[in-house]
Coordinates of C-alpha atoms in Angstrom, one line a residue:
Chain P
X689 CA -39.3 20.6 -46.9
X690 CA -37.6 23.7 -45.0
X691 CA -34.4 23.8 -44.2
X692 CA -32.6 26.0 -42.3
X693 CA -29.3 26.2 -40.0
X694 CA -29.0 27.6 -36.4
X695 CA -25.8 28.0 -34.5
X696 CA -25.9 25.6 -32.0
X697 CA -22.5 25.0 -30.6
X698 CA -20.6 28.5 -29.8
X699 CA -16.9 28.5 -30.2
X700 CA -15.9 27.4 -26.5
X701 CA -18.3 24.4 -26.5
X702 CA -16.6 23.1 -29.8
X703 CA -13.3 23.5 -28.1
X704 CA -14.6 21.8 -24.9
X705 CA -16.2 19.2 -27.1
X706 CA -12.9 18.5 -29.6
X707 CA -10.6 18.5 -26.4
X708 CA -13.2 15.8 -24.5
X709 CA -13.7 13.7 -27.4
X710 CA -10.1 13.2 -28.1
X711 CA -9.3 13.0 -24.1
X712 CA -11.9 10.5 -23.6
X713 CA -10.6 8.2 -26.8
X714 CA -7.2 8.3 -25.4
X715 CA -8.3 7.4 -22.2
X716 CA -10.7 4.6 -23.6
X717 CA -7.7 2.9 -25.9
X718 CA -5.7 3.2 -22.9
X719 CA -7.9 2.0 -19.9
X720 CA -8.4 -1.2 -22.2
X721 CA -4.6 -1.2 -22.7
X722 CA -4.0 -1.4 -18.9
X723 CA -6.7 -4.2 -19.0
X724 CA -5.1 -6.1 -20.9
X725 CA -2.2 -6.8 -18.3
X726 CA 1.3 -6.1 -18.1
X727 CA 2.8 -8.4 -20.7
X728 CA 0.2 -7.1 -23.3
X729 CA 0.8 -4.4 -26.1
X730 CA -2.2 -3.3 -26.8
X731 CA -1.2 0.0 -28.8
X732 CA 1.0 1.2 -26.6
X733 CA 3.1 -0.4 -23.7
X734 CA 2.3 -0.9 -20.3
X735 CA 4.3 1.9 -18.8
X736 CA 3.0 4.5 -21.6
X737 CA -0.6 3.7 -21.1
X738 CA -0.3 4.8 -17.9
X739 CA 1.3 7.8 -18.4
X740 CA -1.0 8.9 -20.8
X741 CA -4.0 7.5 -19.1
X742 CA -3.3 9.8 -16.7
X743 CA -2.0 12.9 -18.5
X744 CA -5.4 12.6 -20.7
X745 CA -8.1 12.2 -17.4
X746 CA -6.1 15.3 -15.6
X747 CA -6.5 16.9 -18.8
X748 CA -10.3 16.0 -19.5
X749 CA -11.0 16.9 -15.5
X750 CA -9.9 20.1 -16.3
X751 CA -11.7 20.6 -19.5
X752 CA -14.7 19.3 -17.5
X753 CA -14.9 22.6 -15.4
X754 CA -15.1 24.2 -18.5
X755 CA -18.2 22.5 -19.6
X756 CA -19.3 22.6 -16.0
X757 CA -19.0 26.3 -15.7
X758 CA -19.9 27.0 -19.7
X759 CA -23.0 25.4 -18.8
X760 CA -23.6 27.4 -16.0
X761 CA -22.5 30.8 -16.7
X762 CA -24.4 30.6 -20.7
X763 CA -27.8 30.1 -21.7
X764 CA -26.7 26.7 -23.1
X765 CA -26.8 25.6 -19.5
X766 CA -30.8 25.3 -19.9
X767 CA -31.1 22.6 -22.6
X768 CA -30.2 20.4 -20.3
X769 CA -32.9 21.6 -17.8
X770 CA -35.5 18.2 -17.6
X771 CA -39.6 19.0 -18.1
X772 CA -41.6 16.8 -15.0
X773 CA -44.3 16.7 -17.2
X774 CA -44.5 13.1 -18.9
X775 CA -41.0 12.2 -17.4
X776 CA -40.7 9.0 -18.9
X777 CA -43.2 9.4 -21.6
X778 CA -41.4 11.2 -23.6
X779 CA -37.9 10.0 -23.9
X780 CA -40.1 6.4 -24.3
X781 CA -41.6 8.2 -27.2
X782 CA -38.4 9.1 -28.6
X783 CA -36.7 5.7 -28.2
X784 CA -40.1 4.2 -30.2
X785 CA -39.2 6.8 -32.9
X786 CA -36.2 5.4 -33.3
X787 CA -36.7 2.0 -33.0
X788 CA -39.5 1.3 -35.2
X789 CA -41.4 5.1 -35.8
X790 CA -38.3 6.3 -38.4
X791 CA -38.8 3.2 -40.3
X792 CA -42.5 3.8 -41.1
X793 CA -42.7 7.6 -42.1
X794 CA -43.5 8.9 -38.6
X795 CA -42.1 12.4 -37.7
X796 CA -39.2 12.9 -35.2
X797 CA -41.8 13.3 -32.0
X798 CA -39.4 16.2 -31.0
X799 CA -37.9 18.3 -34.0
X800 CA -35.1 20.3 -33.0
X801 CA -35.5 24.2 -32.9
X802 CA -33.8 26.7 -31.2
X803 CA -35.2 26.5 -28.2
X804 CA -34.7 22.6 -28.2
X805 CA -31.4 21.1 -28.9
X806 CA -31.6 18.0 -27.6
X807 CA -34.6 15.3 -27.8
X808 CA -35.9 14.0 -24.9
X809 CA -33.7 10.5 -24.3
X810 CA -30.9 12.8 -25.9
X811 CA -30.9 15.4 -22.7
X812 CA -31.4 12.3 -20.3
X813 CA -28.2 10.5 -21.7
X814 CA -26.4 13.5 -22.0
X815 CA -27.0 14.6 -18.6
X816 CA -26.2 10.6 -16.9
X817 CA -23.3 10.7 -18.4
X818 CA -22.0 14.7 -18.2
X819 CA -23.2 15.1 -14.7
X820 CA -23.1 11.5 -13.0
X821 CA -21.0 9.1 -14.9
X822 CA -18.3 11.5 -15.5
X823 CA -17.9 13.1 -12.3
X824 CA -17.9 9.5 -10.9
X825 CA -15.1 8.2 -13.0
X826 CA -13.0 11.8 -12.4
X827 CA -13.0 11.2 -9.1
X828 CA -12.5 7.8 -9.0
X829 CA -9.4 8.1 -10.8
X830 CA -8.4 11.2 -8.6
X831 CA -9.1 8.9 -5.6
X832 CA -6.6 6.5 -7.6
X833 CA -4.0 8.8 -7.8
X834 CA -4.1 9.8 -4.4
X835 CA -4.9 6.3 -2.7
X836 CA -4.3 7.7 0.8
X837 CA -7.9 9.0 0.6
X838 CA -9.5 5.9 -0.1
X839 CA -11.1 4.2 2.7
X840 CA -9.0 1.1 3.3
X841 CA -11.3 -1.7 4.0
X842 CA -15.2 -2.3 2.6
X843 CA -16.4 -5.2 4.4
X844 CA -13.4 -7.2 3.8
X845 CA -12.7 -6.1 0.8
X846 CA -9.6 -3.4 -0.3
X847 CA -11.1 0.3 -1.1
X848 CA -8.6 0.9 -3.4
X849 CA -9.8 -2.6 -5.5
X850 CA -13.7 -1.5 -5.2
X851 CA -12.4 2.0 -6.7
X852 CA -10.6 0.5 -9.0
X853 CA -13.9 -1.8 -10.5
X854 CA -15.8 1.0 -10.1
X855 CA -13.7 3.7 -12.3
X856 CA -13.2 0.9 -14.8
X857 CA -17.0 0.1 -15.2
X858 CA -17.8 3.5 -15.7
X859 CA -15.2 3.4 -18.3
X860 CA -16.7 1.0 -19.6
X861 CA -19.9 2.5 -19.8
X862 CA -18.8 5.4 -21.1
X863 CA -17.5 4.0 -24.0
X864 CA -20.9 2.2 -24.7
X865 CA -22.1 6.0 -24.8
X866 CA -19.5 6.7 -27.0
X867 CA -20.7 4.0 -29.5
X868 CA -24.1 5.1 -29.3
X869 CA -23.1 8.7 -29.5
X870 CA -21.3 8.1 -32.5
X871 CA -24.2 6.0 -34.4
X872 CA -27.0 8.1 -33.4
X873 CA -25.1 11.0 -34.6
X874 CA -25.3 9.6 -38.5
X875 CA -28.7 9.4 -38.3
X876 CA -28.8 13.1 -39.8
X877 CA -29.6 14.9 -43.2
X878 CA -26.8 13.0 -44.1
X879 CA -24.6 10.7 -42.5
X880 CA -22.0 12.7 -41.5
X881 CA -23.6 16.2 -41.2
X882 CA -24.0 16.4 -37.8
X883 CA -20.4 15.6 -37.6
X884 CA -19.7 18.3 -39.7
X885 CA -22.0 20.5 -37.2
X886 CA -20.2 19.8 -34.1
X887 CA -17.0 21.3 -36.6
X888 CA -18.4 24.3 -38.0
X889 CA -21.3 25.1 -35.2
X890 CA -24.0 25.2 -37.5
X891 CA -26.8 23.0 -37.6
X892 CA -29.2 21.5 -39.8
X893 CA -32.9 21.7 -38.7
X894 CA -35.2 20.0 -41.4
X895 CA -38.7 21.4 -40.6
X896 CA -41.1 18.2 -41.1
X897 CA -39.0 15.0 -41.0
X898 CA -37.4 15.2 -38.3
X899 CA -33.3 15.3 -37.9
X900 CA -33.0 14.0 -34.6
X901 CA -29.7 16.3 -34.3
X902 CA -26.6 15.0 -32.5
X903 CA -26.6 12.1 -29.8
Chain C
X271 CA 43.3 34.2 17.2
X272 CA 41.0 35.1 14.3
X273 CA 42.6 33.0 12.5
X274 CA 42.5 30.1 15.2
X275 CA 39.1 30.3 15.6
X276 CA 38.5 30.1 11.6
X277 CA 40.6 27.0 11.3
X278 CA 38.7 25.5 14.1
X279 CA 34.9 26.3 12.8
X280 CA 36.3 25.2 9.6
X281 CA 37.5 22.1 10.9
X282 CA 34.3 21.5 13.0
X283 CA 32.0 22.1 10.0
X284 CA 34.7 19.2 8.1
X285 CA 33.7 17.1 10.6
X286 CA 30.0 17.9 10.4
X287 CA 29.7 17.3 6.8
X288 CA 31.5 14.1 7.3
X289 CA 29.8 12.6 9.9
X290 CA 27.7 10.2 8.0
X291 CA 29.7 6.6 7.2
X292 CA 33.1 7.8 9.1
X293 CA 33.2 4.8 11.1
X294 CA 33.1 2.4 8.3
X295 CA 35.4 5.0 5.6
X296 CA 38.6 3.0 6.5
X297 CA 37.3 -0.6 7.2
X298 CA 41.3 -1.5 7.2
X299 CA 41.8 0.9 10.2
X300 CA 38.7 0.4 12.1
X301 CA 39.4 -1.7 15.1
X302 CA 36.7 -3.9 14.7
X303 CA 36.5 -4.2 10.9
X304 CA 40.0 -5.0 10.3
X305 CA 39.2 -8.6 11.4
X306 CA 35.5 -8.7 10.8
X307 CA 35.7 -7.0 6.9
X308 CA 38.0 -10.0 6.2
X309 CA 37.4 -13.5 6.0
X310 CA 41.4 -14.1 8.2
X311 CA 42.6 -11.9 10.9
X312 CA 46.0 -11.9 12.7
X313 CA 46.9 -11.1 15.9
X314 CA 49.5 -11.4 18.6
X315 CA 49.2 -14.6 20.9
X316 CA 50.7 -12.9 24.3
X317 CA 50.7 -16.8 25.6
X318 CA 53.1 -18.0 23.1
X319 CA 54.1 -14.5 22.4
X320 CA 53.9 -15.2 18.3
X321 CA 52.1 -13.3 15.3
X322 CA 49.2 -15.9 14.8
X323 CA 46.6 -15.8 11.8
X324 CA 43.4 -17.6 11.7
X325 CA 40.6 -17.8 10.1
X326 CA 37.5 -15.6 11.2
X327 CA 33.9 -17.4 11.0
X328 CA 32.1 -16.6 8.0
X329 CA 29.1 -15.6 9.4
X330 CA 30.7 -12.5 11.6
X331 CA 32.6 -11.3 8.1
X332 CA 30.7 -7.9 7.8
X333 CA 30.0 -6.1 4.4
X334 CA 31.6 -2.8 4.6
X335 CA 30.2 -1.7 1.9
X336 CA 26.7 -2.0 2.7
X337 CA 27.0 -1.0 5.7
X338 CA 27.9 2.5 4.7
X339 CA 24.5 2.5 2.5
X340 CA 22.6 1.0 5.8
X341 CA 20.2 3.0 7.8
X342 CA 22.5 2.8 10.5
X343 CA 25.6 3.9 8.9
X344 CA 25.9 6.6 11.0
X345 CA 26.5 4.9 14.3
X346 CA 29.7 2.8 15.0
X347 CA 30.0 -0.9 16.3
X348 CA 30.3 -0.3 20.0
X349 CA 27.1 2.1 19.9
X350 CA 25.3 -0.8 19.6
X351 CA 27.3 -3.9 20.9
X352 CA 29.6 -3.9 24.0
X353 CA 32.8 -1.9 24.5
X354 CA 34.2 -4.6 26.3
X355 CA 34.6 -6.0 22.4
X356 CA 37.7 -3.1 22.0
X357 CA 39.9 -6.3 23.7
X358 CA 40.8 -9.4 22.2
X359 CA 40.4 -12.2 22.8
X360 CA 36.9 -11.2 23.4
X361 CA 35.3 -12.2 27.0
X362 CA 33.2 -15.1 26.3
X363 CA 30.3 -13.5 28.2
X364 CA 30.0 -10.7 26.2
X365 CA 27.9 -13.1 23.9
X366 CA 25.1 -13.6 26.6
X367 CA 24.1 -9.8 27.0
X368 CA 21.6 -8.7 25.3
X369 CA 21.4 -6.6 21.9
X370 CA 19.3 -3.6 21.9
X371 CA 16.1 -4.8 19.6
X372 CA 14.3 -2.8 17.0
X373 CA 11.6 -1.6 19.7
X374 CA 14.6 -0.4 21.8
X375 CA 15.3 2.0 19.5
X376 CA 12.5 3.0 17.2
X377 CA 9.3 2.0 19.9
X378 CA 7.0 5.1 20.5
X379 CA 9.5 7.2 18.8
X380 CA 7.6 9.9 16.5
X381 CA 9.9 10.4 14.2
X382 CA 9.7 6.8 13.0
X383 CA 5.4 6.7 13.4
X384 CA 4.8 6.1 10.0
X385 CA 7.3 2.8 10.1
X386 CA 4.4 1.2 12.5
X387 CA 7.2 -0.6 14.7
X388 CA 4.5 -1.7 16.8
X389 CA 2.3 -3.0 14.7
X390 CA 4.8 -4.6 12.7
X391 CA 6.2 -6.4 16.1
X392 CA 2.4 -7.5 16.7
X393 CA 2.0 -9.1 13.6
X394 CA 5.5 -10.7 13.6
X395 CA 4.4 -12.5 16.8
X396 CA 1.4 -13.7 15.0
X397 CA 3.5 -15.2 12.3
X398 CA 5.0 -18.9 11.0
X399 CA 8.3 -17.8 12.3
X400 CA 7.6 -16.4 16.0
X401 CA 5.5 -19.9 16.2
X402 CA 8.7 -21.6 15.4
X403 CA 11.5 -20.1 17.0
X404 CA 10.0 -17.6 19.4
X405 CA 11.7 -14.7 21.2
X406 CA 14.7 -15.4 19.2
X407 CA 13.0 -15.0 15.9
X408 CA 14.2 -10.8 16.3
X409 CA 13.8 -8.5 13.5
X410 CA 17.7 -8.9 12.6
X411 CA 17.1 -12.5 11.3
X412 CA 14.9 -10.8 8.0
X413 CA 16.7 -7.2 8.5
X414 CA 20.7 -7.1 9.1
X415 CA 21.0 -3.5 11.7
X416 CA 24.3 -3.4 9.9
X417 CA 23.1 -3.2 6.7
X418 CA 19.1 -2.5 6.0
X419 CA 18.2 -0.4 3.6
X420 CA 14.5 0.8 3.1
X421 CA 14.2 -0.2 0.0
X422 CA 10.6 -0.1 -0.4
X423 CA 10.5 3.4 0.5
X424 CA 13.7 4.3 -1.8
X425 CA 13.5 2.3 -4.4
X426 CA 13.4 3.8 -8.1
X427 CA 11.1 0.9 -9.5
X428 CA 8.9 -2.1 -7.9
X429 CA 11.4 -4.6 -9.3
X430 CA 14.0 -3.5 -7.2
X431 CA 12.0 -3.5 -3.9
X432 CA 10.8 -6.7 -5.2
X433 CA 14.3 -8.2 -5.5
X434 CA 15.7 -7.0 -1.7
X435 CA 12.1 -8.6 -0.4
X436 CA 12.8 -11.6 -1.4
X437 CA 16.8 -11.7 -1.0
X438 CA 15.8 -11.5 3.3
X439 CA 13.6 -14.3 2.6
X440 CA 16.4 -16.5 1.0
X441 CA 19.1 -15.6 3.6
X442 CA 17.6 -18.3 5.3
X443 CA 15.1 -19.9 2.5
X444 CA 18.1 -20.8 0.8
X445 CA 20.5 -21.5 2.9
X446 CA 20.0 -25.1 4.5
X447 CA 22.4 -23.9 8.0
X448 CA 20.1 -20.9 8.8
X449 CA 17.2 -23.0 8.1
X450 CA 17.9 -25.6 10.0
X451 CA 18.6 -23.6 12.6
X452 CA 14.9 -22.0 13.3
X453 CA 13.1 -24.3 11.8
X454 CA 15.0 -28.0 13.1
X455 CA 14.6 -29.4 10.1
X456 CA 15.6 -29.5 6.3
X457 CA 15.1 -26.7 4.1
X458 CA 12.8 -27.8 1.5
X459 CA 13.5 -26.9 -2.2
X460 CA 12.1 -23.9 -3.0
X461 CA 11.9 -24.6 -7.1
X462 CA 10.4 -28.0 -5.9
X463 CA 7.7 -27.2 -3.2
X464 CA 6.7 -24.4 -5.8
X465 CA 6.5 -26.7 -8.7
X466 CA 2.9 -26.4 -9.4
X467 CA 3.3 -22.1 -9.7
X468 CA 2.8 -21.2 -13.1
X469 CA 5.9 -19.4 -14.7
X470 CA 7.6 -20.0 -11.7
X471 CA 10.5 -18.0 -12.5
X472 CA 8.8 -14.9 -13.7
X473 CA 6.9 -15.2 -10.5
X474 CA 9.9 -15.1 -8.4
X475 CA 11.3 -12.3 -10.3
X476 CA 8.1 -9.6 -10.2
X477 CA 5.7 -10.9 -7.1
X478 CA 7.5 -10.4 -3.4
X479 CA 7.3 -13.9 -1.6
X480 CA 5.1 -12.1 1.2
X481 CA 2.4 -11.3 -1.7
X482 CA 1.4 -15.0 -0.9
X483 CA 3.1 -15.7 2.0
X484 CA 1.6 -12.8 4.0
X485 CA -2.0 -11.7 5.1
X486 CA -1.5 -8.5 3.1
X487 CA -3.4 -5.4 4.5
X488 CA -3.5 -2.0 2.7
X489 CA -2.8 0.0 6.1
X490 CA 0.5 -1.5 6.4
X491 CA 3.1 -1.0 3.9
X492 CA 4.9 -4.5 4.4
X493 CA 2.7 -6.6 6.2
X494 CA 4.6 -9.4 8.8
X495 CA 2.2 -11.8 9.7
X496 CA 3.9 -14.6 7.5
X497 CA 1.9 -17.7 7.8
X498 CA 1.9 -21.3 7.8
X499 CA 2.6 -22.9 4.1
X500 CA -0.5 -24.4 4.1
X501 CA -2.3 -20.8 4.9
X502 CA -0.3 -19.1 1.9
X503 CA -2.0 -18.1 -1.6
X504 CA -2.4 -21.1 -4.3
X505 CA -5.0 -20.0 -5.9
X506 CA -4.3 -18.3 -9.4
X507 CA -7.7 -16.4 -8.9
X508 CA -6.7 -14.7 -6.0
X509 CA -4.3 -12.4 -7.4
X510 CA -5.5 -12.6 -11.2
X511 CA -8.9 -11.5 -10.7
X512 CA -11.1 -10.0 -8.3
X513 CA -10.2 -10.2 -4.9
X514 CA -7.1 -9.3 -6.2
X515 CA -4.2 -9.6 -3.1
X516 CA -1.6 -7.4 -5.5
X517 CA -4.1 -4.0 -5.4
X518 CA -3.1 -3.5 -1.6
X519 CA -0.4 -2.2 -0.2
X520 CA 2.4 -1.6 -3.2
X521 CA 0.4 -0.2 -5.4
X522 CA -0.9 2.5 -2.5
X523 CA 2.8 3.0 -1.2
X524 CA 4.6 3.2 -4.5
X525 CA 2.0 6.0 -5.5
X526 CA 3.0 7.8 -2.0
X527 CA 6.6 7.6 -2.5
X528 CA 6.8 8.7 -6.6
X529 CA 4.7 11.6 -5.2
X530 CA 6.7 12.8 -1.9
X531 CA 9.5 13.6 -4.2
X532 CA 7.5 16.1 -5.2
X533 CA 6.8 17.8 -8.3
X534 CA 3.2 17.1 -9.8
X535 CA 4.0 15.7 -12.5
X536 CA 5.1 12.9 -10.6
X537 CA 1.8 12.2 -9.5
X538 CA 0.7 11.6 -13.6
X539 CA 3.9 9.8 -14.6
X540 CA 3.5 7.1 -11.6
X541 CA 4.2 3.6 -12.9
X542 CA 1.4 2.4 -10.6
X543 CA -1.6 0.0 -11.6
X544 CA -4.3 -2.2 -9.6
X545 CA -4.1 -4.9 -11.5
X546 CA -7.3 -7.5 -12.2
X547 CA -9.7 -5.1 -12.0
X548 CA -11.5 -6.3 -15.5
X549 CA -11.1 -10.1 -14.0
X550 CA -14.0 -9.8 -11.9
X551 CA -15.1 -12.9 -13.6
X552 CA -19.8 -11.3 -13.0
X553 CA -18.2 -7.6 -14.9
X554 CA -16.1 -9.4 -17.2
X555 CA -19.2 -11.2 -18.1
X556 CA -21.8 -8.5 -18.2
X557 CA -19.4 -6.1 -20.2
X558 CA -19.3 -8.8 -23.0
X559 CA -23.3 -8.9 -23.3
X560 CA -23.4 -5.4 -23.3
X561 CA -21.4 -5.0 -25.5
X562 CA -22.4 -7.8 -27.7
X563 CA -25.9 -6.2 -27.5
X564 CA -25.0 -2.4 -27.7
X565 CA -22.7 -3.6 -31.2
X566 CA -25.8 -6.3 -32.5
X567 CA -28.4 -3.2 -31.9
X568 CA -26.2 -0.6 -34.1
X569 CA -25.8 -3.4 -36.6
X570 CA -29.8 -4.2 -36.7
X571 CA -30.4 -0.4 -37.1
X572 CA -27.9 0.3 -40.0
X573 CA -29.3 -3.1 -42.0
X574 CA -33.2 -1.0 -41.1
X575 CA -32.0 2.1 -42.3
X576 CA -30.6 1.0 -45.6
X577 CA -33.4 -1.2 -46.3
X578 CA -36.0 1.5 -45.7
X579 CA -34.2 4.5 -47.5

């Protein structure tokens, strides 16, 4: 069983990734503070949550451009460039593996290597979320905190209201992604190695059974 | 003569500077507020050619003190009503001309656009009270000229604006003489006719009666249209979840006003929130299961892995 390390996450990705991650809990604990109503302490009070709700999302906004640009200015722009070829196929592939394939001795479909750092379902998550979901809730909440650029009326229903659903159910879903994130990323060498990857930089590829890498 | 004209453009500048409230400064030398800041006033009765004192109706007693805090502090009494009022006794016709109205004033005027006068007098004559008492139902019976304030534009928290909202509502709400008077009949009890309101009290304390009362619009920061009782909002669900009637126009205008003071960090620290979002009762639902199934799935997995390891 080879196995060997590549450096996967240069220093400005960890720094992108450390600020997001603890942007995005803060704004997750908060968002379901604010939920919870005005009489509620969930964590913090009511007037708090807000003002940290919205220091954290101007905060991960602006960190945002650095993953945006990162992305775009580095070569790790292109692992998140998607094949046509077998479109579904293969992140369906990649869900079996992990669903019933891990279980009975079958090898990751797609072992991670330098040139791939992501498995299929991995890049298609990753990308939903980076490049739709979170845009979507940035400027939701942008739209939020400047409501004069909201359209007023939907039907009959407030804009500001619609925006407001909309920015908290892509909240919501976010934090699904977050759960998911954070269980697929045990499923390593070890437990926690991938964890310790996202730290350090380095990875762990394990030549024939598959690491799946981070999720 | 240098010195002359120094004393003068120092004296002209004086007044400058103290052109705002000078009227009202001295209410005990003003000559209308010396009888109408005080609940007696005396005067000399040429007929019987004695001092007489009397007492002055309690509803011309004028607050002096909010009236120098009132949007109009800057104008004095006879800007505004007759001069023929300098005499007394005053001329008993002077009561049949009429006051210059709101529209008057502020009607097609740019520099008071964003106030919407217009609009504001359109949906007034749309509303419970115009239907009751017509014409006469003016702006002035919600919002004294002497002594508005704009509080929803100036105020430091929602509380406050929420408080001077529903204070013009109970001028006459409850008061059972101004009542009667638009509406011809008793005032009803306001604790009472609310009874079935939920923690009535902190109601009354955070939610402006026009929340309910009104047909609230986001485009217009207070709306006007107040409508009949039986039109206003009793169902729970229509604030607390998610066609929520408290997202509108407060929570957009506060946000404008914390950030026209202007430093950016006014536009983080706002203290505004659309509330009910999460009581879309279909979301609220839906999230659950998600999560229910994102949480059972992880769960499966971990029992599979440790199993098979």
């Amino acid at each position: 069983m080879a196995t060997d390390k590549i450096y996967y996450y240069p220093l400005w990705l960890r720094i992108w990734h450390a600020i997001n991650a603890i942007g995005i809990i803060l704004l997750i604990i908060t968002g379901i503070s604010l939920q919870s109503g005005v009489e509620s302490w969930f964590v913090v009070p009511f007037d708090k949550a807000i003002d940290i709700h919205n220091a954290a999302g101007v905060t991960v906004t602006l960190n945002y451009l650095l993953y945006f640009f990162g992305n775009m200015f580095t070569k790790n722009g292109k692992f998140y460039i998607v094949k046509p070829k077998a479109f579904l196929k293969r992140p369906i592939k990649q869900a079996y593996y992990y669903a019933w394939g891990m279980f009975h001795g079958m090898k990751a479909p797609y072992p991670l290597s330098e040139k791939r750092k992501f498995n299929p379902l991995q890049k298609y998550t990753y990308i939903l979320t980076m490049y739709l979901a979170v845009p979507c809730v940035i400027i939701t909440g942008f739209a939020l905190l400047f409501p004069e650029l909201i359209i007023e009326k939907v039907y009959n229903v407030s804009g500001i209201f619609m925006t407001a659903v909309f920015h908290s159910a892509l909240g919501f879903f976010i934090s699904i992604f977050l759960i998911i994130h954070l269980y697929i990323a045990s499923i390593g060498k070890n437990p926690l190695d991938n964890f310790k990857s996202i730290v350090t930089g380095w990875h762990h590829v394990t030549g024939n059974n598959g690491s799946n890498g981070t999720k | 003569m240098r010195i002359l004209l120094i004393i003068l453009l120092a004296t002209c500048l004086g007044s400058l500077t103290q052109a705002k409230a000078q009227y009202y400064d001295d209410p005990k030398e003003h000559q209308c507020l010396k009888c109408h800041s005080n609940t007696s006033y005396s005067f000399h009765n040429e007929l019987m050619d004695r001092e007489e004192k009397r007492m002055m109706n309690p509803y011309y007693v004028l607050d002096t003190v909010a009236m120098r805090t009132g949007v109009h502090q800057v104008f004095d009494c006879t800007d505004c009503h007759s001069y023929e009022y300098s005499t007394y006794p005053h001329q008993a016709n002077l009561k049949l001309e009429p006051l210059a109205t709101c529209l008057d004033c502020h009607g097609g005027d740019e520099t008071f656009a964003s106030y919407q006068f217009e609009r504001i007098d359109e949906e007034v004559q749309k509303s419970v009270h115009f239907d009751a008492y017509g014409e006469s139902f003016n702006c002035s019976k919600c919002h004294d000229q002497h002594t508005y304030r704009p509080i929803a534009r100036t105020a430091e928290n929602v509380k406050e604006i929420v408080d001077y909202s529903n204070k013009m509502c109970l001028t006459c709400h409850a008061n059972m003489q101004r009542y009667e008077m638009v509406a011809g009949r008793e005032k009803p009890e306001l604790v009472q006719v609310h009874r079935w309101l939920p923690n009535q009290q902190l109601h009354f304390e955070n939610v402006r009666c026009i929340e309910c009362h009104t047909d609230v619009t986001d485009s217009l920061m207070v709306s006007h249209n107040i409508r009949p009782k039986t039109q206003a909002v009793r169902n729970c669900i229509e604030c607390h979840s998610g066609n929520s009637k408290l997202k509108a126009s407060l929570y957009k205008y506060e946000n404008l006003q914390k950030r026209s003071e202007g430093v950016l960090g006014n536009i983080i620290s706002n203290d505004s929130y659309v509330i009910g979002t999460h009581q879309v009762p279909f979301l609220q639902w839906l999230s659950v299961v998600i999560l229910i199934c994102v949480l059972g799935g992880v769960l499966v997995h971990v029992i599979f892995r440790i199993l098979k390891k």
